Coordinates of C-alpha atoms in Angstrom, one line a residue:
Chain P
M1 CA -55.9 9.2 -61.8
D2 CA -52.3 9.2 -63.2
I3 CA -50.1 6.7 -61.5
R4 CA -46.4 7.2 -61.6
V5 CA -43.7 5.0 -60.2
D6 CA -40.3 6.6 -59.9
H7 CA -37.0 4.7 -59.7
L8 CA -38.5 2.0 -57.4
S9 CA -36.3 -0.6 -55.8
K10 CA -37.3 -3.3 -53.5
G11 CA -35.3 -6.3 -52.2
F12 CA -36.4 -9.3 -50.3
A13 CA -34.1 -11.2 -47.9
D14 CA -31.6 -12.3 -50.5
T15 CA -32.9 -11.3 -53.9
A16 CA -33.8 -8.0 -55.5
A17 CA -37.4 -8.1 -56.5
L18 CA -37.5 -4.7 -58.2
K19 CA -34.5 -2.8 -59.6
D20 CA -34.9 0.9 -60.5
V21 CA -38.4 0.5 -62.0
C22 CA -40.0 3.5 -63.6
L23 CA -43.6 3.3 -64.8
S24 CA -46.3 5.8 -65.7
V25 CA -49.9 4.9 -66.2
R26 CA -52.2 7.5 -67.7
S27 CA -55.6 8.2 -66.2
G28 CA -58.2 5.9 -67.5
E29 CA -55.7 3.5 -69.0
L30 CA -55.7 -0.2 -68.8
M31 CA -52.1 -1.2 -68.2
A32 CA -50.7 -4.8 -68.2
L33 CA -47.6 -5.8 -66.3
L34 CA -46.3 -8.8 -68.1
G35 CA -43.5 -11.1 -67.2
P36 CA -42.5 -14.6 -66.2
S37 CA -42.6 -15.8 -62.6
G38 CA -40.1 -14.0 -60.5
S39 CA -40.0 -10.9 -62.7
G40 CA -41.3 -8.7 -59.9
K41 CA -44.6 -7.8 -61.5
T42 CA -46.7 -8.8 -58.5
T43 CA -44.2 -7.0 -56.1
L44 CA -44.6 -3.9 -58.2
L45 CA -48.4 -4.1 -58.0
R46 CA -48.2 -4.6 -54.3
V47 CA -45.9 -1.6 -53.8
I48 CA -48.4 0.5 -55.8
A49 CA -51.2 -0.8 -53.6
G50 CA -49.2 0.0 -50.4
L51 CA -49.1 -3.7 -49.4
E52 CA -45.3 -3.5 -49.7
M53 CA -42.9 -0.7 -48.8
P54 CA -40.3 0.1 -51.4
D55 CA -36.6 0.3 -50.3
E56 CA -36.1 3.2 -52.7
G57 CA -38.1 5.3 -55.1
R58 CA -41.5 6.8 -54.9
V59 CA -45.1 6.2 -55.9
F60 CA -47.2 9.1 -57.1
F61 CA -51.0 9.1 -57.4
G62 CA -51.6 12.2 -59.6
E63 CA -49.5 14.9 -58.0
E64 CA -49.7 13.3 -54.6
D65 CA -46.7 11.5 -53.3
A66 CA -48.4 8.3 -52.0
T67 CA -45.2 6.4 -51.1
H68 CA -45.9 6.6 -47.4
V69 CA -49.7 6.7 -47.4
P70 CA -50.9 3.6 -45.6
V71 CA -52.8 1.1 -47.7
Q72 CA -56.1 1.8 -45.9
K73 CA -56.0 5.4 -47.0
R74 CA -54.5 4.9 -50.4
G75 CA -57.8 4.4 -52.2
V76 CA -56.9 1.3 -54.3
G77 CA -59.1 -1.6 -55.3
F78 CA -57.1 -4.8 -55.2
V79 CA -58.2 -8.1 -56.7
F80 CA -56.3 -11.2 -55.9
Q81 CA -55.8 -14.3 -58.1
H82 CA -57.6 -16.5 -55.6
Y83 CA -60.4 -14.0 -55.0
A84 CA -59.9 -13.5 -51.2
L85 CA -63.6 -13.2 -50.6
F86 CA -64.9 -13.1 -47.0
R87 CA -66.5 -16.5 -47.0
H88 CA -68.6 -15.8 -43.9
M89 CA -70.3 -12.9 -45.6
T90 CA -72.9 -13.1 -48.4
V91 CA -72.0 -11.7 -51.9
A92 CA -73.9 -8.5 -51.0
Q93 CA -72.1 -8.1 -47.7
N94 CA -68.8 -8.7 -49.4
I95 CA -69.4 -5.9 -51.9
G96 CA -70.7 -3.5 -49.3
Y97 CA -67.8 -4.2 -46.8
G98 CA -65.6 -1.3 -48.0
L99 CA -68.4 1.2 -47.5
R100 CA -69.7 -0.2 -44.2
V101 CA -66.3 0.0 -42.5
R102 CA -66.0 3.8 -43.2
T103 CA -66.2 6.1 -40.2
R104 CA -69.7 7.5 -39.7
S105 CA -68.9 10.9 -41.2
K106 CA -67.8 9.3 -44.5
R107 CA -70.2 6.4 -44.6
P108 CA -73.0 6.7 -47.0
P109 CA -76.5 6.1 -45.6
S110 CA -77.5 2.5 -45.5
S111 CA -80.1 2.9 -48.3
D112 CA -77.3 4.3 -50.6
I113 CA -75.1 1.4 -49.8
E114 CA -77.9 -1.0 -50.7
A115 CA -78.4 0.8 -54.0
R116 CA -74.7 0.8 -54.8
I117 CA -74.5 -3.0 -54.1
R118 CA -77.5 -3.5 -56.5
N119 CA -75.8 -1.5 -59.2
L120 CA -72.6 -3.3 -58.8
L121 CA -74.3 -6.7 -58.8
A122 CA -75.9 -5.6 -62.1
L123 CA -72.6 -4.5 -63.5
V124 CA -71.0 -7.8 -62.8
Q125 CA -74.1 -9.7 -63.9
L126 CA -74.8 -11.4 -60.6
E127 CA -78.1 -9.7 -59.8
D128 CA -79.8 -12.7 -58.3
L129 CA -76.9 -14.0 -56.3
G130 CA -76.5 -11.2 -53.7
A131 CA -77.7 -13.5 -50.9
R132 CA -75.4 -16.4 -51.7
Y133 CA -72.2 -17.2 -49.9
P134 CA -68.9 -17.3 -51.9
G135 CA -68.7 -21.0 -51.3
Q136 CA -71.8 -21.5 -53.4
L137 CA -70.3 -19.7 -56.5
S138 CA -68.2 -20.8 -59.4
G139 CA -64.6 -19.5 -59.8
G140 CA -65.6 -17.0 -62.5
Q141 CA -68.5 -15.7 -60.4
R142 CA -66.3 -15.3 -57.3
Q143 CA -63.8 -13.3 -59.3
R144 CA -66.6 -11.0 -60.5
V145 CA -67.7 -10.5 -56.8
A146 CA -64.1 -9.7 -55.9
L147 CA -64.1 -7.1 -58.7
A148 CA -67.4 -5.6 -57.6
R149 CA -66.1 -5.4 -54.1
A150 CA -63.0 -3.5 -55.2
L151 CA -65.1 -1.1 -57.4
A152 CA -67.5 -0.4 -54.6
V153 CA -65.1 2.0 -52.8
E154 CA -64.6 4.0 -56.0
P155 CA -60.8 3.4 -55.9
R156 CA -58.4 5.8 -57.5
V157 CA -56.8 2.9 -59.2
L158 CA -57.9 -0.7 -59.7
L159 CA -55.1 -3.3 -59.3
L160 CA -55.6 -6.9 -60.4
D161 CA -53.1 -9.6 -59.6
E162 CA -53.4 -12.4 -62.1
P163 CA -57.1 -12.0 -62.0
F164 CA -57.9 -14.9 -64.3
G165 CA -55.0 -17.2 -63.3
A166 CA -57.1 -19.7 -61.4
L167 CA -59.9 -20.0 -64.0
D168 CA -60.2 -22.4 -66.9
A169 CA -59.6 -21.4 -70.5
K170 CA -63.1 -20.7 -71.5
V171 CA -64.1 -18.7 -68.5
R172 CA -60.8 -16.8 -68.8
K173 CA -61.7 -15.7 -72.3
D174 CA -65.2 -14.6 -71.3
L175 CA -64.0 -12.7 -68.3
R176 CA -61.3 -11.0 -70.3
R177 CA -63.8 -9.6 -72.8
W178 CA -66.1 -8.7 -70.0
L179 CA -63.3 -6.9 -68.0
R180 CA -62.6 -4.9 -71.1
E181 CA -66.2 -3.9 -71.4
I182 CA -66.4 -2.9 -67.7
H183 CA -63.2 -0.8 -68.2
E184 CA -64.7 1.0 -71.1
H185 CA -67.9 1.5 -69.1
T186 CA -66.2 2.9 -66.0
G187 CA -63.1 4.4 -67.3
Q188 CA -61.3 3.2 -64.2
T189 CA -57.5 3.5 -64.3
T190 CA -56.5 -0.2 -64.1
I191 CA -53.2 -2.1 -63.7
F192 CA -53.2 -5.8 -64.0
V193 CA -50.6 -8.4 -63.7
T194 CA -50.3 -11.4 -65.9
H195 CA -47.9 -13.9 -67.2
D196 CA -50.1 -14.7 -70.2
Q197 CA -49.0 -12.6 -73.2
D198 CA -52.2 -13.2 -75.1
E199 CA -54.2 -11.8 -72.2
A200 CA -51.9 -8.8 -72.0
L201 CA -52.0 -8.0 -75.7
E202 CA -55.7 -8.5 -76.0
L203 CA -56.8 -6.6 -73.0
A204 CA -54.4 -3.8 -72.3
D205 CA -54.0 -0.3 -73.8
R206 CA -50.4 -0.6 -73.0
V207 CA -48.1 -3.4 -71.8
T208 CA -45.1 -3.2 -69.6
I209 CA -42.8 -6.2 -69.9
L210 CA -40.7 -7.0 -66.8
K211 CA -37.7 -9.3 -66.5
E212 CA -35.8 -10.0 -63.3
G213 CA -37.2 -6.9 -61.5
G214 CA -36.5 -4.5 -64.3
V215 CA -38.6 -2.9 -67.1
E216 CA -37.7 -4.3 -70.5
Q217 CA -40.2 -2.3 -72.6
T218 CA -43.4 -0.3 -72.3
G219 CA -45.7 0.2 -75.2
T220 CA -48.9 -0.5 -76.9
P221 CA -49.6 -4.2 -77.8
E222 CA -48.8 -3.3 -81.4
E223 CA -45.4 -1.8 -80.4
V224 CA -44.2 -4.5 -78.2
H225 CA -45.3 -7.2 -80.7
E226 CA -44.0 -5.6 -83.8
D227 CA -41.1 -3.7 -82.5
P228 CA -39.7 -5.5 -79.4
A229 CA -37.0 -3.6 -77.7
T230 CA -35.0 -6.5 -76.5
P231 CA -34.5 -10.2 -77.4
F232 CA -36.3 -11.1 -74.2
V233 CA -39.4 -9.2 -75.3
M234 CA -39.2 -10.7 -78.7
S235 CA -39.1 -14.3 -77.4
F236 CA -41.6 -13.6 -74.6
I237 CA -44.3 -12.1 -76.8
G238 CA -45.2 -14.7 -79.4
D239 CA -43.3 -17.7 -80.6
T240 CA -39.8 -17.1 -81.9
T241 CA -36.9 -19.1 -83.2
C242 CA -33.5 -17.6 -82.8
L243 CA -30.9 -18.4 -85.6
P244 CA -27.2 -17.8 -85.2
V245 CA -26.2 -15.6 -88.1
S246 CA -23.2 -13.5 -89.2
T247 CA -22.9 -10.2 -91.1
R248 CA -20.9 -10.1 -94.3
D249 CA -21.0 -7.8 -97.3
G250 CA -24.0 -5.9 -95.9
A251 CA -26.1 -9.0 -95.7
L252 CA -27.0 -11.7 -93.1
W253 CA -25.7 -15.2 -93.5
Y254 CA -26.9 -18.4 -92.0
D255 CA -25.0 -21.6 -92.4
G256 CA -23.5 -20.5 -95.7
T257 CA -26.7 -19.1 -97.1
R258 CA -27.2 -15.4 -97.9
L259 CA -30.6 -14.4 -96.4
S260 CA -32.9 -12.0 -98.0
V261 CA -33.4 -10.2 -94.7
A262 CA -31.7 -6.8 -94.8
A263 CA -28.8 -6.4 -92.5
P264 CA -28.9 -3.3 -90.3
A265 CA -27.2 -0.2 -91.8
G266 CA -23.7 0.8 -90.7
D267 CA -21.0 -1.3 -89.4
V268 CA -22.9 -3.4 -86.9
Q269 CA -22.2 -6.9 -86.0
V270 CA -25.2 -9.1 -85.6
T271 CA -25.1 -12.7 -84.3
E272 CA -28.7 -13.6 -83.8
L273 CA -31.8 -13.4 -86.0
Y274 CA -35.2 -13.8 -84.4
V275 CA -37.9 -15.2 -86.7
R276 CA -41.6 -15.6 -86.1
P277 CA -43.3 -18.8 -87.4
W278 CA -45.5 -16.7 -89.7
D279 CA -42.6 -14.8 -91.3
L280 CA -41.5 -17.8 -93.3
A281 CA -42.5 -18.9 -96.8
F282 CA -42.1 -22.4 -98.4
V283 CA -40.3 -22.0 -101.7
K284 CA -39.1 -24.3 -104.5
E285 CA -35.8 -26.0 -104.5
G286 CA -33.0 -23.9 -106.0
E287 CA -33.9 -20.5 -104.7
P288 CA -30.6 -18.9 -103.6
D289 CA -31.9 -17.7 -100.2
A290 CA -33.8 -20.8 -99.3
L291 CA -32.9 -23.0 -96.3
A292 CA -33.3 -26.7 -96.8
G293 CA -34.8 -28.8 -94.1
T294 CA -36.8 -31.8 -93.1
V295 CA -40.3 -31.7 -91.5
A296 CA -39.8 -33.3 -88.1
A297 CA -43.4 -33.0 -86.9
I298 CA -46.7 -31.3 -87.7
R299 CA -48.8 -30.0 -84.8
R300 CA -52.3 -28.7 -84.6
S301 CA -53.1 -25.9 -82.2
A302 CA -56.3 -23.9 -81.6
G303 CA -55.0 -21.2 -83.8
G304 CA -53.6 -23.1 -86.8
R305 CA -51.0 -25.6 -87.8
R306 CA -47.3 -25.6 -87.2
A307 CA -44.4 -27.5 -88.8
S308 CA -41.2 -28.1 -86.9
V309 CA -38.5 -28.1 -89.5
R310 CA -35.0 -29.5 -88.9
L311 CA -32.6 -27.5 -91.0
S312 CA -29.6 -29.2 -92.6
S313 CA -27.5 -27.6 -89.8
G314 CA -29.6 -29.4 -87.2
Q315 CA -31.3 -26.2 -86.0
M316 CA -35.1 -26.5 -85.5
L317 CA -37.3 -23.9 -87.0
E318 CA -41.0 -23.4 -86.3
A319 CA -43.1 -22.5 -89.4
E320 CA -46.8 -21.8 -89.7
I321 CA -48.5 -23.7 -92.4
S322 CA -52.0 -23.4 -93.9
T323 CA -54.7 -25.7 -92.6
D324 CA -55.1 -27.3 -96.0
S325 CA -51.4 -27.9 -96.5
L326 CA -50.5 -31.4 -97.7
L327 CA -47.2 -31.3 -95.9
N328 CA -46.2 -34.5 -94.1
A329 CA -43.6 -35.4 -91.6
Q330 CA -40.2 -36.4 -93.2
D331 CA -41.0 -34.2 -96.3
I332 CA -38.0 -32.1 -97.5
V333 CA -38.8 -28.4 -97.7
F334 CA -37.2 -25.1 -98.5
L335 CA -37.9 -22.1 -96.4
R336 CA -37.3 -18.4 -97.1
I337 CA -37.1 -16.0 -94.2
L338 CA -39.4 -13.1 -95.1
R339 CA -38.8 -11.1 -92.1
G340 CA -36.7 -11.2 -89.0
K341 CA -35.7 -9.1 -86.1
V342 CA -32.1 -8.3 -85.2
F343 CA -30.7 -6.7 -82.1
R344 CA -27.5 -4.9 -81.8
D345 CA -25.0 -6.9 -79.8
T346 CA -24.3 -5.4 -76.5
Chain C
M1 CA -81.9 -60.7 -50.2
S2 CA -80.6 -60.1 -53.6
V3 CA -77.2 -58.5 -54.1
R4 CA -78.9 -55.5 -55.7
G5 CA -81.3 -55.0 -52.7
K6 CA -78.4 -55.2 -50.4
S7 CA -76.4 -52.5 -52.2
Q8 CA -79.4 -50.3 -52.2
T9 CA -80.0 -50.5 -48.5
R10 CA -76.4 -49.8 -47.9
S11 CA -76.3 -46.7 -50.1
R12 CA -78.6 -44.9 -47.7
F13 CA -75.8 -44.8 -45.2
R14 CA -72.8 -44.2 -47.3
R15 CA -71.7 -42.9 -50.6
P16 CA -69.4 -45.0 -52.8
S17 CA -65.9 -44.5 -51.5
A18 CA -62.4 -45.5 -52.5
I19 CA -61.7 -46.6 -49.0
P20 CA -62.8 -50.1 -48.0
G21 CA -64.0 -51.3 -44.6
F22 CA -67.4 -49.6 -44.0
P23 CA -69.0 -52.5 -42.2
L24 CA -65.9 -53.2 -40.1
A25 CA -65.4 -49.6 -39.2
F26 CA -69.0 -48.9 -38.5
G27 CA -69.4 -52.0 -36.4
Y28 CA -66.3 -51.2 -34.4
T29 CA -67.5 -47.7 -33.8
L30 CA -70.8 -48.9 -32.3
T31 CA -69.1 -51.6 -30.2
Y32 CA -66.5 -49.2 -29.0
L33 CA -68.9 -46.4 -28.1
G34 CA -71.1 -49.0 -26.4
L35 CA -68.4 -50.6 -24.3
I36 CA -66.4 -47.6 -23.4
V37 CA -69.0 -44.8 -23.1
L38 CA -72.6 -45.9 -23.1
I39 CA -72.6 -49.0 -20.9
P40 CA -70.7 -47.3 -18.0
L41 CA -72.9 -44.2 -18.2
G42 CA -76.0 -46.5 -18.4
A43 CA -74.8 -48.3 -15.3
L44 CA -74.4 -45.0 -13.5
V45 CA -77.9 -44.0 -14.3
L46 CA -79.2 -47.4 -13.4
R47 CA -77.4 -47.2 -10.1
A48 CA -78.8 -43.8 -9.4
S49 CA -82.3 -44.9 -10.2
S50 CA -82.2 -47.2 -7.2
L51 CA -82.3 -43.9 -5.3
G52 CA -85.6 -43.1 -6.7
M53 CA -86.8 -39.6 -7.5
M54 CA -87.2 -38.8 -3.8
G55 CA -83.7 -39.9 -3.0
L56 CA -82.3 -37.9 -5.9
S57 CA -84.0 -34.7 -5.0
G58 CA -82.8 -35.3 -1.4
V59 CA -79.2 -35.4 -2.7
I60 CA -79.7 -32.3 -4.8
S61 CA -81.4 -30.3 -2.1
D62 CA -78.4 -30.9 0.2
E63 CA -76.9 -27.5 0.7
R64 CA -73.3 -28.9 0.6
V65 CA -74.0 -30.7 -2.7
L66 CA -75.5 -27.6 -4.3
S67 CA -72.6 -25.4 -3.3
A68 CA -70.1 -28.0 -4.6
L69 CA -72.0 -28.1 -7.9
R70 CA -72.1 -24.3 -8.1
I71 CA -68.4 -24.1 -7.5
S72 CA -67.6 -26.8 -10.0
F73 CA -69.7 -25.5 -12.8
G74 CA -69.3 -21.8 -12.1
L75 CA -65.5 -21.9 -11.9
S76 CA -65.2 -24.3 -14.9
F77 CA -67.3 -21.9 -16.9
A78 CA -65.1 -18.9 -15.9
A79 CA -61.9 -20.9 -16.5
A80 CA -63.0 -22.1 -19.9
L81 CA -64.0 -18.5 -20.8
L82 CA -60.6 -17.1 -19.9
N83 CA -58.9 -20.0 -21.7
A84 CA -61.0 -19.4 -24.8
I85 CA -59.8 -15.8 -24.9
F86 CA -56.2 -16.2 -24.0
G87 CA -55.9 -19.5 -25.8
L88 CA -56.8 -17.6 -29.0
V89 CA -54.1 -15.0 -28.2
V90 CA -51.5 -17.7 -27.5
A91 CA -52.4 -19.6 -30.6
W92 CA -52.2 -16.5 -32.7
V93 CA -48.8 -15.6 -31.4
L94 CA -47.5 -19.1 -31.9
V95 CA -48.8 -19.2 -35.5
R96 CA -48.1 -15.7 -36.7
Y97 CA -44.8 -14.6 -35.0
D98 CA -41.5 -16.2 -35.2
F99 CA -39.5 -15.5 -32.1
P100 CA -36.6 -17.2 -30.3
G101 CA -37.9 -20.1 -28.2
R102 CA -41.1 -20.4 -30.2
K103 CA -40.7 -24.2 -30.4
L104 CA -40.2 -24.3 -26.6
V105 CA -43.4 -22.4 -26.0
H106 CA -45.1 -24.7 -28.5
A107 CA -44.1 -27.7 -26.4
A108 CA -44.9 -26.0 -23.1
V109 CA -48.5 -25.4 -24.2
D110 CA -49.1 -29.2 -24.2
L111 CA -47.5 -29.8 -20.7
P112 CA -50.8 -29.6 -18.8
F113 CA -51.9 -32.5 -21.0
A114 CA -48.9 -34.6 -20.2
L115 CA -48.3 -33.8 -16.6
P116 CA -50.0 -36.2 -14.1
T117 CA -52.7 -33.9 -12.7
A118 CA -51.6 -34.6 -9.1
V119 CA -48.1 -33.3 -9.9
A120 CA -49.6 -30.2 -11.3
G121 CA -51.8 -29.8 -8.3
I122 CA -48.9 -30.1 -5.8
A123 CA -46.8 -27.7 -7.8
L124 CA -49.6 -25.1 -8.0
A125 CA -50.4 -25.6 -4.3
A126 CA -46.8 -25.0 -3.4
L127 CA -46.5 -21.9 -5.7
Y128 CA -49.7 -20.3 -4.5
A129 CA -49.5 -21.2 -0.8
P130 CA -49.2 -18.1 1.4
N131 CA -45.4 -18.8 1.7
G132 CA -45.0 -19.9 -2.0
W133 CA -43.2 -17.9 -4.8
I134 CA -46.4 -16.4 -6.2
G135 CA -48.5 -16.8 -3.0
Q136 CA -46.3 -14.5 -1.0
P137 CA -46.5 -11.4 -3.3
L138 CA -50.2 -12.0 -3.7
A139 CA -50.6 -12.2 0.0
A140 CA -48.8 -8.8 0.3
W141 CA -51.6 -7.4 -2.0
G142 CA -54.1 -9.0 0.2
I143 CA -55.0 -11.7 -2.3
K144 CA -55.4 -15.2 -1.1
A145 CA -55.2 -17.8 -3.8
A146 CA -54.6 -21.2 -2.2
Y147 CA -57.5 -22.8 -0.4
T148 CA -60.0 -20.4 -2.0
P149 CA -62.2 -20.6 -5.2
L150 CA -59.5 -18.4 -6.8
G151 CA -57.0 -21.3 -6.4
I152 CA -59.5 -23.7 -8.0
F153 CA -59.9 -21.3 -10.9
I154 CA -56.1 -21.1 -11.4
A155 CA -55.9 -24.9 -11.5
L156 CA -58.8 -25.2 -14.0
V157 CA -57.2 -22.5 -16.2
F158 CA -54.0 -24.5 -16.2
V159 CA -55.5 -27.8 -17.2
G160 CA -57.8 -26.3 -19.8
L161 CA -55.3 -24.1 -21.7
P162 CA -54.1 -26.8 -24.2
F163 CA -57.6 -27.5 -25.4
A164 CA -58.3 -23.9 -26.2
V165 CA -55.0 -23.3 -27.9
R166 CA -54.9 -26.5 -30.0
T167 CA -58.4 -26.2 -31.3
V168 CA -58.0 -22.7 -32.8
E169 CA -54.4 -23.1 -33.9
P170 CA -55.0 -25.1 -37.2
L171 CA -57.7 -22.6 -38.2
I172 CA -55.4 -19.6 -37.7
V173 CA -52.8 -21.4 -39.8
E174 CA -55.3 -21.7 -42.5
I175 CA -56.3 -18.0 -42.5
D176 CA -55.5 -16.5 -45.9
R177 CA -53.3 -13.4 -45.5
E178 CA -54.9 -12.0 -48.6
I179 CA -58.2 -11.8 -46.7
E180 CA -56.6 -9.3 -44.3
E181 CA -54.8 -7.4 -47.1
V182 CA -58.1 -7.1 -49.1
S183 CA -59.8 -5.7 -46.0
A184 CA -57.0 -3.2 -45.6
T185 CA -57.2 -2.0 -49.2
L186 CA -60.9 -1.5 -48.8
G187 CA -60.1 1.0 -46.0
A188 CA -60.8 -1.1 -42.9
T189 CA -58.7 -0.3 -39.8
R190 CA -56.7 -3.1 -38.2
A191 CA -59.4 -3.5 -35.5
Q192 CA -62.1 -3.7 -38.1
T193 CA -60.2 -6.3 -40.0
L194 CA -59.7 -8.3 -36.8
W195 CA -63.4 -8.1 -35.7
R196 CA -65.1 -8.4 -39.0
V197 CA -62.9 -10.6 -41.1
V198 CA -60.5 -12.6 -39.0
L199 CA -62.5 -13.6 -35.9
P200 CA -65.9 -14.6 -37.3
P201 CA -64.6 -17.6 -39.1
L202 CA -62.7 -18.7 -36.0
T203 CA -65.9 -18.6 -33.8
P204 CA -66.8 -22.3 -34.2
A205 CA -63.3 -23.4 -33.2
I206 CA -63.2 -21.0 -30.3
L207 CA -66.4 -22.5 -29.1
T208 CA -65.1 -26.0 -29.5
G209 CA -62.0 -25.1 -27.5
F210 CA -64.3 -23.5 -24.9
A211 CA -66.4 -26.7 -24.7
L212 CA -63.4 -29.0 -24.3
A213 CA -61.8 -26.8 -21.7
F214 CA -65.1 -26.6 -19.8
A215 CA -65.6 -30.4 -20.0
R216 CA -62.1 -31.0 -18.8
A217 CA -62.4 -28.5 -15.9
V218 CA -65.7 -30.0 -14.7
G219 CA -64.2 -33.4 -14.4
E220 CA -60.9 -32.2 -13.1
Y221 CA -59.8 -33.7 -9.7
G222 CA -56.1 -34.2 -9.2
S223 CA -54.8 -30.7 -9.9
V224 CA -57.6 -29.1 -7.9
I225 CA -57.7 -30.9 -4.6
F226 CA -54.3 -29.8 -3.4
I227 CA -54.7 -26.1 -4.1
A228 CA -58.4 -26.0 -3.2
G229 CA -58.2 -27.0 0.5
N230 CA -61.6 -28.6 0.0
I231 CA -63.4 -26.5 2.6
P232 CA -67.1 -27.4 2.5
Y233 CA -69.3 -24.5 1.1
V234 CA -66.2 -22.5 0.2
S235 CA -63.7 -24.5 -2.0
E236 CA -65.2 -28.0 -2.2
I237 CA -65.7 -29.2 -5.8
A238 CA -68.3 -31.8 -6.8
P239 CA -65.8 -34.5 -7.8
I240 CA -64.2 -34.4 -4.3
L241 CA -67.6 -34.6 -2.7
I242 CA -68.3 -37.7 -4.6
V243 CA -65.0 -39.2 -3.3
I244 CA -66.0 -38.2 0.2
R245 CA -69.4 -39.9 -0.1
L246 CA -67.7 -43.0 -1.4
E247 CA -65.4 -43.0 1.6
E248 CA -68.4 -42.8 3.8
F249 CA -69.8 -45.9 1.9
N250 CA -72.7 -43.7 0.8
Y251 CA -72.7 -45.1 -2.7
A252 CA -76.2 -43.8 -3.5
G253 CA -75.2 -40.3 -2.5
A254 CA -72.1 -40.5 -4.7
T255 CA -74.0 -41.7 -7.7
G256 CA -76.7 -39.1 -7.1
I257 CA -74.1 -36.3 -7.4
A258 CA -72.6 -38.0 -10.4
V259 CA -75.9 -38.3 -12.3
V260 CA -76.6 -34.6 -11.6
M261 CA -73.1 -33.7 -12.9
L262 CA -73.7 -35.9 -15.9
A263 CA -77.0 -34.2 -16.7
I264 CA -75.6 -30.7 -16.4
S265 CA -72.5 -31.5 -18.4
F266 CA -74.6 -33.1 -21.1
A267 CA -77.0 -30.2 -21.3
T268 CA -74.1 -27.7 -21.4
L269 CA -72.3 -29.5 -24.2
L270 CA -75.5 -29.9 -26.1
V271 CA -76.2 -26.2 -25.9
I272 CA -72.6 -25.4 -26.9
N273 CA -73.0 -27.8 -29.9
L274 CA -76.1 -26.0 -30.9
I275 CA -74.5 -22.6 -30.7
Q276 CA -71.6 -24.1 -32.7
S277 CA -73.7 -25.4 -35.5
W278 CA -75.5 -22.2 -35.7
S279 CA -72.3 -20.2 -35.8
R280 CA -70.9 -22.6 -38.3
R281 CA -73.8 -21.8 -40.6
R282 CA -73.5 -18.1 -39.8
F283 CA -69.7 -17.6 -39.9
G284 CA -68.0 -20.6 -41.2
Y285 CA -69.7 -21.2 -44.6
V286 CA -67.2 -23.0 -46.7

């Protein structure tokens, strides 16, 4: 089911939560809504679900204008960060709930419901836990029950609000992969909200980045990572250092050094250059485009090693270094910027 | 006894805790319960045992006593039932809706706690008397409240309300709104969400409120006697009959009624507790 959101605005008492948001999700797509807290991503998801009413704008499910369809009739599956399981019902009763509350004419026979519960328990790999109560499950298991319960009603769109936010790092990773598999298996149109850019890039077909209630960019993980549309997207997706630069003689200059990064064509003023930690190279002293600095600290992270370099101007710059590098704190280094991103000043 | 042996015997009763004072607190609990609750009740039973089985059955078979017990327990049950239902509604409104005067209503709910029961009784009697503010219109409808079981019922509802409200209120506060929203996204109507999702976890608390309101109503005296009129066989409750017996210096008769009340109350509370623990297992699994 295609989901389209058209010029949506929504304000709460004193702040605007959404400002003229347009979004279109293709049928079968896994879309991530990514943004910091307060960016309106959860509000957008709740408006699509029908849990909030927009002030302006419309929500389309396929060709149908669903803006005023009540949440009960909208046919969405919603998964909350904190699971929201019915704790007085067993896992199986939780999953069957959406089918059992249907009016008699639409309710499948009891044997079909039982069969469907069994299939879903198998899908979420909880075959043996149907008789347990939610309180007896781990966080990851609870979230899988919540997902099975949402899928049971065969929703037109599956909406996940920070589905892995309450789980620890290892379980998060497992569930992420597993959700991707489920999505490939079911082909269910899915929108999920997250503030974790890794999660969004790894999981989604396309990512929409929100900031202060507006859409900054929509694109594939590749597009938003490699070609961010705004400085905000640049710094939100992946680590970035921003250097103050100036444009002169068709080149970019930083602190009296002519950089080897090409300046944008035409008569454009640029004042900021965004650099990723892995777009830097350590070079020998004396290279004309090298920036001198001192290593302030070396940090180890799960993915690799990073050096924080204090340039002679005092500016800090993050650079990725190889795991076998012999670099030490207080070493004097020379850095060449291989690649950087500039945005036209507005 | 070695230190080790001592700590082992202890660990059967308690788990290691960051809070000190287990022996002190436990000893205090036993002493307190003994002095305040068990010894007086024991004395009551002892006193009644001087009646002997024959004497006791004589007290029970007295038609006036039987009718007083029926009135006391029957009306208490009915009042507690009404309180359980409307207490839930009141608690729900107080928690979920913000309206002008909410704080005032909040405080008013506790008034039956704080008011001397005799004051409440006199006020109720004055209101519901045939010439009172409420009694007059009721009388025009042909309903007589004061000096009838209906009047007793009203007084018992009045004193029991705070129990019903205050026991369910904290649980309503705790209800996760997302539970209701999930239910709605799954296609449940509002009524279904209420019956299947919201109310079941509240059941144990509703039962507790019912039990407390019931217990309070059974023992209520001050607020009832003025509005009841205390007509034997019609509007005479068991506690007033005990007082009447005492005034006749019929101590054995008084304790006899008291023991019967004690037994029925204990049995009722036990049953309610059993239902509660069953429903806790059934509905309140945490």
